[in-house]
Coordinates of C-alpha atoms in Angstrom, one line a residue:
I1 CA 26.1 12.8 23.0
Y2 CA 23.3 11.0 24.8
A3 CA 20.7 11.6 22.0
P4 CA 22.8 10.3 19.1
V5 CA 23.9 7.2 21.2
K6 CA 20.3 6.5 22.2
Q7 CA 19.2 6.8 18.5
L8 CA 21.9 4.3 17.5
V9 CA 20.8 1.8 20.2
V10 CA 17.1 2.1 19.3
A11 CA 17.7 2.0 15.6
F12 CA 19.8 -1.2 15.6
S13 CA 18.0 -3.0 18.4
P14 CA 16.9 -6.5 17.3
D15 CA 13.5 -5.8 18.9
N16 CA 13.0 -2.7 16.8
E17 CA 11.4 -4.0 13.6
S18 CA 10.8 -0.5 12.2
G19 CA 14.0 1.3 13.0
F20 CA 16.5 2.5 10.5
K21 CA 18.7 -0.5 9.8
R22 CA 21.0 1.2 7.3
M23 CA 23.5 4.0 7.9
V24 CA 25.9 5.8 5.8
L25 CA 29.2 7.6 6.5
V26 CA 29.8 10.8 4.5
E27 CA 33.1 12.7 4.4
D28 CA 32.7 16.4 4.9
A29 CA 35.7 18.7 4.2
G30 CA 35.1 20.8 7.2
R31 CA 33.6 18.4 9.8
G32 CA 35.2 15.1 8.9
L33 CA 33.1 11.9 8.8
L34 CA 29.4 12.3 9.4
L35 CA 27.0 9.5 10.3
G36 CA 23.6 9.4 8.8
F37 CA 20.7 7.1 8.4
L38 CA 18.9 5.9 5.2
T39 CA 15.2 6.1 5.5
R40 CA 13.1 3.4 3.8
E41 CA 11.5 5.4 1.0
F42 CA 9.9 5.0 -2.4
T43 CA 8.4 7.4 -5.0
V44 CA 5.5 6.4 -7.2
D45 CA 3.2 8.0 -9.7
R46 CA 0.0 9.3 -8.0
G47 CA -2.3 7.9 -10.7
E48 CA -0.9 4.4 -10.5
F49 CA -0.7 4.5 -6.7
L50 CA -4.3 5.5 -6.5
E51 CA -5.3 2.7 -8.8
G52 CA -3.4 0.2 -6.8
L53 CA -4.9 1.4 -3.5
G54 CA -8.3 1.3 -5.1
L55 CA -8.0 -2.4 -5.5
T56 CA -7.8 -2.8 -1.7
Q57 CA -11.0 -1.0 -1.0
G58 CA -13.3 -3.9 -1.9
V59 CA -11.3 -6.3 0.3
V60 CA -10.5 -4.5 3.6
E61 CA -13.1 -4.8 6.2
R62 CA -15.0 -1.8 7.7
R63 CA -15.7 -3.7 10.9
N64 CA -13.3 -6.5 11.9
T65 CA -12.0 -8.2 15.0
L66 CA -8.4 -7.9 13.7
P67 CA -7.3 -4.3 13.3
I68 CA -4.6 -5.4 10.8
L69 CA -7.3 -6.4 8.3
A70 CA -8.3 -2.8 7.9
N71 CA -4.7 -2.1 6.7
A72 CA -3.0 -2.3 3.3
L73 CA 0.5 -3.8 3.2
L74 CA 3.1 -1.7 1.3
E75 CA 6.3 -3.6 0.3
A76 CA 9.0 -1.7 -1.4
S77 CA 11.8 -3.8 -2.9
G78 CA 14.0 -4.1 -6.0
K79 CA 11.0 -5.2 -7.9
G80 CA 9.1 -2.0 -7.2
L81 CA 6.1 -1.5 -4.9
A82 CA 3.7 -4.2 -4.0
I83 CA 0.3 -3.3 -2.4
A84 CA -1.7 -6.1 -0.7
A85 CA -4.9 -6.4 1.3
T86 CA -6.9 -9.3 2.7
D87 CA -10.0 -10.2 4.6
L88 CA -8.7 -13.7 5.3
E89 CA -10.9 -15.1 2.5
V90 CA -9.8 -13.0 -0.4
H91 CA -6.3 -11.8 -1.0
V92 CA -5.4 -9.1 -3.5
K93 CA -1.9 -7.9 -4.5
R94 CA -0.9 -5.3 -7.1
R95 CA 2.7 -4.5 -8.1
L96 CA 3.6 -1.0 -9.3
A97 CA 6.7 0.6 -10.8
A98 CA 8.4 2.7 -8.2
K99 CA 11.7 4.4 -7.5
V100 CA 12.8 2.6 -4.3
K101 CA 15.4 4.4 -2.4
T102 CA 15.7 1.9 0.4
P103 CA 13.6 -1.3 0.7
G104 CA 11.1 -1.8 3.5
A105 CA 7.5 -2.7 4.4
A106 CA 4.7 -1.2 6.5
T107 CA 1.0 -1.3 6.8
V108 CA -1.4 1.6 6.9
G109 CA -5.2 2.1 7.2
A110 CA -6.3 1.4 3.6
R111 CA -9.4 3.6 3.5
K112 CA -7.8 6.7 5.1
F113 CA -4.7 6.3 3.0
Y114 CA -6.7 5.9 -0.2
E115 CA -8.8 9.0 0.6
F116 CA -5.7 11.1 1.2
V117 CA -3.9 10.0 -2.0
R118 CA -7.1 10.6 -4.0
E119 CA -7.0 14.3 -2.9
L120 CA -3.5 14.8 -4.1
K121 CA -2.7 16.6 -7.4
P122 CA -1.3 14.6 -10.3
G123 CA 2.5 14.0 -10.0
E124 CA 4.9 11.9 -7.9
V125 CA 4.1 10.8 -4.4
T126 CA 7.0 10.0 -2.0
V127 CA 6.3 7.6 0.9
R128 CA 8.7 7.3 3.8
L129 CA 8.4 4.4 6.3
L130 CA 9.4 5.9 9.7
E131 CA 10.0 4.6 13.1
N132 CA 7.2 3.3 15.4
H133 CA 5.2 2.3 12.3
F134 CA 4.5 5.8 11.1
V135 CA 4.2 6.4 7.4
E136 CA 4.9 9.9 5.9
V137 CA 3.4 10.9 2.5
V138 CA 4.8 13.9 0.6
S139 CA 3.5 15.3 -2.7
G140 CA 4.1 18.9 -3.7
K141 CA 3.2 21.0 -0.7
S142 CA 1.1 18.3 0.8
R143 CA 2.5 16.3 3.7
V144 CA 0.9 13.9 6.2
K145 CA 1.9 11.3 8.7
L146 CA -0.2 8.3 9.4
V147 CA 0.3 5.6 12.0
G148 CA 0.2 2.0 10.9
L149 CA 0.8 -1.4 12.4
P150 CA 3.8 -3.7 12.1
A151 CA 4.2 -5.3 8.7
T152 CA 4.9 -8.6 10.5
D153 CA 1.3 -8.6 11.8
F154 CA -0.1 -8.8 8.2
P155 CA -1.4 -12.2 7.4
A156 CA 0.8 -14.3 5.2
F157 CA -0.7 -15.8 2.1
P158 CA 0.7 -17.8 -0.9
D159 CA 2.8 -16.0 -3.4
A160 CA 1.0 -16.2 -6.7
E161 CA 4.2 -15.0 -8.4
A162 CA 6.3 -17.9 -7.1
K163 CA 7.5 -20.5 -9.5
G164 CA 5.2 -23.5 -9.6
A165 CA 2.3 -21.6 -8.0
P166 CA -1.1 -23.0 -9.1
R167 CA -2.8 -21.2 -12.0
F168 CA -6.4 -21.2 -13.0
E169 CA -8.7 -19.2 -15.4
I170 CA -11.8 -17.3 -14.4
A171 CA -14.3 -15.3 -16.3
C172 CA -13.0 -11.7 -16.5
E173 CA -16.5 -10.5 -15.4
A174 CA -15.7 -11.9 -12.0
L175 CA -13.0 -9.2 -11.6
V176 CA -15.3 -6.3 -12.4
R177 CA -16.0 -3.9 -9.5
M178 CA -18.4 -1.0 -9.4
M179 CA -17.9 2.0 -7.2
G180 CA -20.7 2.4 -4.7
T181 CA -22.1 5.6 -3.3
D182 CA -20.0 5.1 -0.1
G183 CA -16.8 4.7 -2.1
R184 CA -16.7 0.9 -1.6
L185 CA -16.0 -1.3 -4.6
L186 CA -18.9 -3.5 -5.1
P187 CA -18.4 -7.2 -6.3
P188 CA -20.5 -8.5 -9.2
M189 CA -23.0 -10.3 -7.0
E190 CA -24.1 -6.9 -5.7
F191 CA -24.6 -5.1 -9.0
I192 CA -25.0 -7.6 -11.8
P193 CA -28.6 -8.5 -10.9
I194 CA -29.5 -4.8 -11.0
A195 CA -27.7 -4.4 -14.3
E196 CA -29.7 -7.3 -15.8
D197 CA -33.0 -5.9 -14.6
T198 CA -32.2 -2.4 -16.0
G199 CA -30.8 -3.6 -19.3
L200 CA -27.3 -2.3 -18.6
I201 CA -25.7 -5.8 -18.6
S202 CA -24.9 -5.5 -22.3
D203 CA -23.0 -2.2 -21.8
I204 CA -21.1 -3.8 -18.9
G205 CA -20.3 -6.8 -21.1
R206 CA -18.9 -4.6 -23.9
F207 CA -16.8 -2.7 -21.4
V208 CA -15.3 -5.8 -19.9
V209 CA -14.4 -7.2 -23.4
N210 CA -12.8 -3.9 -24.5
E211 CA -10.8 -3.6 -21.3
A212 CA -9.7 -7.3 -21.3
C213 CA -8.7 -7.1 -25.0

């Protein structure tokens, strides 16, 4: 009896931000009522997931004084899945369609997580947010557990989707990123000068126009 009681105490403790906060009673014909926990879980298409995680790669810092800045925030809700990252100067957020079993939030190392998802085969990816800030990723026969940090440690920033949030227009070229040899997404200031010198700027311009339209 001790183990189940301890699990209940830990799961519903106010100090446990990552425990299972929801439970379900299931009636079994042979054993009566059974108590179970609902894990915070969502399922998303691997291709869309990879694209969303790729957006974080140009923002998360390789070397930083705050470990949380190396992590991406995963928020599963009734609106789907939101992926966010920040270096305290630039904040990015991408919302994806996802099958959310139970809402929840967690952070995980952005680069390691991206590299693992990139190696997965096309199909659905299921992510479970476990206790003690662990994140489990399952796809086909692949399964891995990664340790993260509390979602509450992730820096808060203004919600661009909120009603009345300021809006402004920027040139779409400013959003272009080029994949570097180290897997990092390079901002325009790092590759546009080279493109201009090599004559590739016209090709990039046509690409941007085609993608934007």
